[in-house]
Tab-separated table of C-alpha atoms and ligand atoms in Angstrom:
chain	number	residue	atom	x	y	z
A	1	MET	CA	84.932	153.505	58.507
A	2	SER	CA	84.210	149.990	57.791
A	3	GLY	CA	80.727	148.739	57.158
A	4	ILE	CA	80.721	145.865	59.647
A	5	ASP	CA	81.284	147.412	62.589
A	6	GLY	CA	81.987	151.377	62.204
A	7	LEU	CA	85.816	150.867	63.074
A	8	PRO	CA	88.349	152.028	60.640
A	9	PRO	CA	89.853	149.855	57.588
A	10	LEU	CA	92.483	147.630	58.858
A	11	ARG	CA	95.268	149.709	56.680
A	12	GLU	CA	94.317	152.760	58.632
A	13	VAL	CA	94.390	150.987	61.918
A	14	ILE	CA	97.936	149.456	60.950
A	15	ALA	CA	99.356	152.965	59.706
A	16	GLU	CA	98.040	154.661	62.942
A	17	HIS	CA	99.319	152.511	65.393
A	18	GLY	CA	102.481	151.725	63.482
A	19	LEU	CA	102.202	148.195	63.197
A	20	ARG	CA	104.837	147.457	60.891
A	21	ALA	CA	104.961	143.747	60.405
A	22	LYS	CA	107.820	141.737	62.350
A	23	LYS	CA	108.950	138.519	60.802
A	24	ALA	CA	110.075	137.159	64.429
A	25	LEU	CA	106.488	137.366	65.437
A	26	GLY	CA	105.173	135.640	62.108
A	27	GLN	CA	103.334	138.717	61.533
A	28	ASN	CA	101.383	138.167	58.253
A	29	PHE	CA	98.201	140.414	58.426
A	30	LEU	CA	94.726	139.603	56.904
A	31	LEU	CA	93.368	143.049	55.728
A	32	ASP	CA	90.247	142.278	54.103
A	33	LEU	CA	87.264	142.109	56.589
A	34	ASN	CA	85.000	140.156	53.878
A	35	LEU	CA	87.546	137.504	54.026
A	36	THR	CA	88.141	137.333	57.598
A	37	ALA	CA	84.390	137.237	58.400
A	38	ARG	CA	84.470	134.216	55.912
A	39	ILE	CA	86.904	132.666	58.270
A	40	ALA	CA	84.772	133.575	61.396
A	41	ARG	CA	81.693	131.696	59.600
A	42	ILE	CA	83.574	128.409	59.046
A	43	PRO	CA	83.129	127.125	63.085
A	44	GLY	CA	79.413	127.636	62.325
A	45	ASP	CA	76.942	129.632	64.711
A	46	LEU	CA	79.011	131.404	67.297
A	47	SER	CA	76.307	133.144	69.131
A	48	GLY	CA	76.505	130.557	72.238
A	49	MET	CA	80.219	130.460	72.242
A	50	ASP	CA	83.101	131.622	73.889
A	51	VAL	CA	86.090	131.953	71.218
A	52	ILE	CA	89.868	131.825	71.768
A	53	GLU	CA	91.989	133.825	69.115
A	54	VAL	CA	95.741	133.414	69.491
A	55	GLY	CA	97.387	136.347	67.880
A	56	PRO	CA	94.822	138.938	67.149
A	57	GLY	CA	97.294	141.408	65.563
A	58	PRO	CA	95.479	144.725	64.203
A	59	GLY	CA	92.433	142.653	64.945
A	60	GLY	CA	90.961	141.736	61.550
A	61	LEU	CA	89.732	138.164	62.545
A	62	THR	CA	88.573	139.454	66.043
A	63	ARG	CA	86.494	142.055	64.221
A	64	GLY	CA	85.146	139.267	61.855
A	65	LEU	CA	84.347	136.931	65.019
A	66	LEU	CA	82.775	139.577	66.848
A	67	ALA	CA	80.549	140.846	63.938
A	68	GLU	CA	79.803	137.107	63.108
A	69	GLY	CA	78.388	136.957	66.912
A	70	ALA	CA	80.643	135.378	69.210
A	71	ARG	CA	79.340	135.429	72.698
A	72	LYS	CA	83.066	136.520	73.832
A	73	VAL	CA	86.544	136.559	72.391
A	74	LEU	CA	89.410	135.904	74.498
A	75	ALA	CA	92.387	137.085	72.175
A	76	ILE	CA	95.992	136.291	73.619
A	77	GLU	CA	98.724	138.887	71.728
A	78	LYS	CA	102.384	138.721	72.236
A	79	ASP	CA	103.028	142.234	70.590
A	80	SER	CA	102.023	144.854	72.790
A	81	ARG	CA	102.021	147.502	69.717
A	82	CYS	CA	98.719	146.064	68.771
A	83	LEU	CA	96.807	146.573	72.099
A	84	PRO	CA	95.603	150.083	71.170
A	85	ALA	CA	94.228	148.915	68.235
A	86	LEU	CA	92.209	146.016	69.921
A	87	ALA	CA	91.272	148.394	72.767
A	88	GLN	CA	89.316	150.344	70.191
A	89	ILE	CA	87.684	147.005	68.992
A	90	SER	CA	86.814	146.114	72.778
A	91	GLU	CA	84.868	149.606	72.996
A	92	ALA	CA	83.027	148.814	69.716
A	93	TYR	CA	81.800	145.318	71.351
A	94	PRO	CA	81.136	146.387	74.935
A	95	ASN	CA	81.890	143.217	77.444
A	96	ARG	CA	82.577	140.819	74.501
A	97	LEU	CA	86.544	141.081	73.770
A	98	GLU	CA	88.984	140.339	76.348
A	99	VAL	CA	92.709	140.865	75.421
A	100	ILE	CA	95.634	139.344	77.259
A	101	GLU	CA	98.758	140.282	76.249
A	102	GLY	CA	101.358	137.376	76.514
A	103	ASP	CA	102.570	134.231	74.858
A	104	ALA	CA	99.935	131.893	73.863
A	105	LEU	CA	102.396	128.886	74.813
A	106	GLU	CA	102.573	130.084	78.538
A	107	ILE	CA	99.027	131.063	78.840
A	108	ASP	CA	96.219	129.047	80.264
A	109	PRO	CA	93.114	130.841	79.165
A	110	LEU	CA	90.433	128.416	80.568
A	111	ALA	CA	89.730	130.320	83.680
A	112	HIS	CA	88.207	133.310	81.596
A	113	LEU	CA	86.093	131.355	79.548
A	114	THR	CA	82.686	129.315	79.499
A	115	PRO	CA	82.077	126.345	77.390
A	116	PRO	CA	81.079	125.544	74.856
A	117	ILE	CA	84.607	126.946	73.298
A	118	ALA	CA	85.944	127.195	69.883
A	119	ILE	CA	89.561	128.143	68.914
A	120	CYS	CA	89.678	130.447	65.858
A	121	ALA	CA	93.018	132.031	64.705
A	122	ASN	CA	95.383	132.809	61.866
A	123	LEU	CA	98.204	131.650	63.801
A	124	PRO	CA	101.866	132.787	64.086
A	125	TYR	CA	103.616	130.222	61.816
A	126	ASN	CA	106.631	129.555	64.387
A	127	VAL	CA	104.040	128.463	67.109
A	128	GLY	CA	100.979	126.949	65.418
A	129	THR	CA	102.184	123.356	65.023
A	130	GLU	CA	103.099	123.152	68.759
A	131	LEU	CA	99.932	124.816	69.812
A	132	LEU	CA	98.079	122.494	67.799
A	133	ILE	CA	99.608	119.199	69.116
A	134	ARG	CA	98.969	120.525	72.321
A	135	TRP	CA	95.198	121.157	71.705
A	136	LEU	CA	95.072	117.402	70.355
A	137	THR	CA	96.943	115.792	73.041
A	138	PRO	CA	95.129	116.846	76.509
A	139	LYS	CA	95.304	114.790	79.606
A	140	ASP	CA	91.264	113.899	79.034
A	141	TRP	CA	88.935	113.599	75.989
A	142	PRO	CA	86.664	115.098	75.178
A	143	PRO	CA	88.848	118.410	75.281
A	144	PHE	CA	87.828	121.785	76.477
A	145	TRP	CA	87.254	123.022	72.900
A	146	SER	CA	84.774	121.965	70.578
A	147	SER	CA	86.312	122.918	67.258
A	148	LEU	CA	89.532	124.263	65.908
A	149	THR	CA	89.606	126.760	62.996
A	150	LEU	CA	93.214	127.525	61.916
A	151	MET	CA	95.208	128.962	59.451
A	152	PHE	CA	98.418	127.294	58.780
A	153	GLN	CA	100.906	127.036	55.859
A	154	LYS	CA	99.094	124.876	53.204
A	155	GLU	CA	102.082	122.272	53.632
A	156	VAL	CA	101.400	121.984	57.358
A	157	ALA	CA	97.295	121.880	56.514
A	158	GLN	CA	97.819	118.940	54.171
A	159	ARG	CA	99.893	116.928	56.740
A	160	ILE	CA	96.963	117.288	59.123
A	161	THR	CA	94.219	116.071	56.769
A	162	ALA	CA	96.453	113.513	54.708
A	163	ALA	CA	95.274	110.037	54.204
A	164	PRO	CA	97.249	106.630	54.186
A	165	GLY	CA	99.324	106.521	51.037
A	166	ASP	CA	99.655	110.469	50.703
A	167	LYS	CA	103.038	112.069	50.657
A	168	ALA	CA	101.870	114.055	53.635
A	169	TYR	CA	100.609	111.317	55.794
A	170	GLY	CA	102.461	111.319	58.984
A	171	ARG	CA	102.068	111.726	62.640
A	172	LEU	CA	100.223	114.546	62.542
A	173	ALA	CA	97.499	113.313	60.379
A	174	VAL	CA	97.235	110.084	62.785
A	175	LEU	CA	97.279	112.509	66.095
A	176	ALA	CA	94.550	114.739	64.308
A	177	GLN	CA	92.218	112.300	62.867
A	178	TRP	CA	92.008	109.785	65.754
A	179	ARG	CA	90.025	112.057	67.965
A	180	ALA	CA	88.803	114.903	65.597
A	181	GLU	CA	87.068	115.369	62.153
A	182	ALA	CA	89.778	117.415	60.053
A	183	HIS	CA	89.218	119.057	56.759
A	184	ILE	CA	90.664	121.942	54.560
A	185	ALA	CA	88.004	124.676	54.767
A	186	LEU	CA	89.719	127.309	52.602
A	187	THR	CA	92.749	128.018	50.670
A	188	LEU	CA	94.485	131.247	50.319
A	189	PRO	CA	97.294	132.634	48.229
A	190	PRO	CA	100.143	134.668	49.371
A	191	GLU	CA	98.457	138.029	48.116
A	192	ALA	CA	95.551	137.524	50.611
A	193	PHE	CA	98.183	138.417	53.482
A	194	SER	CA	100.267	141.810	54.083
A	195	PRO	CA	103.221	141.290	53.830
A	196	PRO	CA	102.753	138.366	51.539
A	197	PRO	CA	104.423	134.980	52.978
A	198	LYS	CA	106.400	132.802	50.328
A	199	VAL	CA	103.956	130.280	50.694
A	200	HIS	CA	100.188	129.488	50.121
A	201	SER	CA	98.073	128.893	53.121
A	202	ALA	CA	94.822	126.656	54.262
A	203	VAL	CA	92.381	127.009	56.786
A	204	VAL	CA	91.927	123.843	58.731
A	205	HIS	CA	88.909	123.087	60.454
A	206	LEU	CA	88.949	120.260	63.254
A	207	THR	CA	85.781	118.958	65.198
A	208	ALA	CA	86.304	117.140	68.475
A	209	LEU	CA	84.923	113.586	68.210
A	210	PRO	CA	83.016	112.756	71.370
A	211	GLU	CA	85.303	109.752	71.853
A	212	PRO	CA	88.322	108.337	69.624
A	213	ARG	CA	87.536	106.778	66.434
A	214	PHE	CA	88.993	103.347	67.571
A	215	PRO	CA	90.147	102.611	71.228
A	216	ALA	CA	93.711	102.943	72.209
A	217	ASP	CA	95.866	104.421	74.885
A	218	ALA	CA	96.929	107.884	73.839
A	219	LYS	CA	100.557	107.816	75.005
A	220	ILE	CA	101.250	104.091	73.664
A	221	LEU	CA	99.658	105.213	69.985
A	222	GLU	CA	101.690	108.357	70.089
A	223	ARG	CA	104.789	106.538	71.049
A	224	VAL	CA	103.956	103.740	68.231
A	225	VAL	CA	103.379	106.160	65.582
A	226	ALA	CA	106.233	108.430	66.403
A	227	ALA	CA	108.426	105.705	66.075
A	228	GLY	CA	106.994	104.281	62.546
A	229	PHE	CA	107.325	107.678	61.273
A	230	ASN	CA	110.518	108.694	62.570
A	231	GLN	CA	111.859	106.108	60.024
A	232	ARG	CA	109.249	106.425	57.372
A	233	ARG	CA	111.200	104.718	54.474
A	234	LYS	CA	111.808	101.477	56.873
A	235	MET	CA	109.624	98.826	57.298
A	236	LEU	CA	107.581	98.460	60.006
A	237	ARG	CA	109.360	95.355	61.394
A	238	ALA	CA	112.820	97.441	61.342
A	239	ALA	CA	111.093	100.719	62.357
A	240	LEU	CA	109.639	99.645	65.780
A	241	LYS	CA	112.231	96.893	66.543
A	242	GLY	CA	113.583	99.081	69.370
A	243	LEU	CA	110.067	99.221	71.004
A	244	THR	CA	110.113	95.322	71.469
A	245	PRO	CA	111.967	92.187	70.304
A	246	ASP	CA	108.581	90.226	69.186
A	247	ILE	CA	107.301	93.375	67.002
A	248	GLU	CA	106.681	91.013	63.878
A	249	ASP	CA	104.121	88.947	66.076
A	250	ARG	CA	102.285	91.943	67.588
A	251	LEU	CA	102.287	93.591	63.762
A	252	ILE	CA	100.802	90.237	62.535
A	253	ALA	CA	98.326	90.307	65.413
A	254	ALA	CA	97.380	93.875	64.830
A	255	GLY	CA	96.489	92.755	61.080
A	256	ILE	CA	99.472	94.744	59.941
A	257	LYS	CA	102.159	93.109	57.507
A	258	PRO	CA	105.588	93.664	59.053
A	259	THR	CA	106.877	94.747	55.430
A	260	GLU	CA	104.446	97.598	55.405
A	261	ARG	CA	105.661	101.133	55.870
A	262	ALA	CA	104.207	103.687	58.402
A	263	GLU	CA	102.943	105.600	55.551
A	264	GLN	CA	100.639	102.864	54.342
A	265	VAL	CA	99.150	102.017	57.481
A	266	PRO	CA	95.493	103.486	58.177
A	267	LEU	CA	94.710	104.963	61.638
A	268	GLU	CA	92.589	101.982	62.483
A	269	ALA	CA	95.737	99.508	62.177
A	270	PHE	CA	97.932	101.889	64.531
A	271	CYS	CA	95.277	101.730	67.206
A	272	ALA	CA	94.948	97.819	66.875
A	273	LEU	CA	99.096	97.918	67.235
A	274	ALA	CA	98.857	100.110	70.301
A	275	ARG	CA	96.322	97.553	71.732
A	276	GLN	CA	98.696	94.814	71.306
A	277	PHE	CA	101.309	96.785	73.158
A	278	GLU	CA	98.720	97.477	75.841
A	279	LYS	CA	98.088	93.820	76.484
A	280	ALA	CA	101.484	93.174	76.814
B	1	SAM	N1	95.295	137.327	63.353
B	1	SAM	C1	95.703	138.564	62.317
B	1	SAM	C2	95.480	138.572	61.345
B	1	SAM	O1	94.840	137.332	60.815
B	1	SAM	O2	95.480	139.644	60.610
B	1	SAM	C3	97.607	138.099	62.860
B	1	SAM	C4	97.914	136.942	62.324
B	1	SAM	S1	99.431	136.912	62.253
B	1	SAM	C5	99.955	135.678	61.183
B	1	SAM	C6	100.007	136.122	64.076
B	1	SAM	C7	100.008	137.037	65.030
B	1	SAM	O3	100.223	136.250	66.357
B	1	SAM	C8	100.842	138.298	65.462
B	1	SAM	O4	99.717	139.257	65.795
B	1	SAM	C9	101.734	138.088	66.516
B	1	SAM	O5	102.347	139.278	66.968
B	1	SAM	C10	101.020	136.915	67.218
B	1	SAM	N2	101.848	136.286	67.788
B	1	SAM	C11	103.179	135.740	67.491
B	1	SAM	N3	103.759	134.818	68.241
B	1	SAM	C12	102.824	134.742	69.308
B	1	SAM	C13	102.753	133.780	70.679
B	1	SAM	N4	103.515	133.346	71.061
B	1	SAM	N5	101.573	134.028	71.355
B	1	SAM	C14	100.824	134.894	71.236
B	1	SAM	N6	100.512	136.022	69.860
B	1	SAM	C15	101.805	135.429	69.077
């Protein structure tokens, strides 16, 4: 039995339910319940919050979230082999864990939840970035979530939190930091997982800002930033030429040198440029 909840240790759970890790599902499990509790504490006090967890697997992080006091956890898992293990957790925490079997890319969990809502997950690597982009680009802002606490490959975590001039600075950093505060809360070596992945991982914590840091139309900003970073080695006057013939004038009006490259341009200047396009 494990100290935090009287449930068996995760190695036993995995052996009992035959949860041999499948690479195609991005299965790298966390087996240390002290570590999962540590991750569950990153979003802060969960007692008044519903939490969405994508990919609970054998339930290490799920148990951490529940033990740390989450009001309710809604867990979406694609691998039906994990359901009996998750049902045992549900019994240990009556009425606090709901499990939906399915693909997180196709399920809208909102009908099952009451705000405030946090999202906390050790994401499957193959759908992690796509889910993050969806959560960062909802139709309306503020979004349905107050915070995202997400495990990524370290290299992806660096792309989310990078500053202008960093090698990792790009579309993901601008998208994330425009409307959220983002930082790396924890870095983990491969040995923290079973089986160990090839690379280091990191937990990124993002808090939704009540409004964007600088005014801009979301769609226009996304288009300008995507075009700028698509050809990141080119000067902006060349990289953005396809958007409008008078790009040099617009860059200058936004306070950006036409000879600069996207990787040097701060968020505020990208927003100013998006406003120039909106005016036109
Ligand atoms: N949370 C567990 C942990 O920390 O040990 C497992 C994390 S493992 C990195 C990713 C989990 O996501 C696996 O359980 C996998 O089956 C599940 N998964 C993969 N693709 C999924 C999808 N599209 N929707 C929901 N779950 C998915």
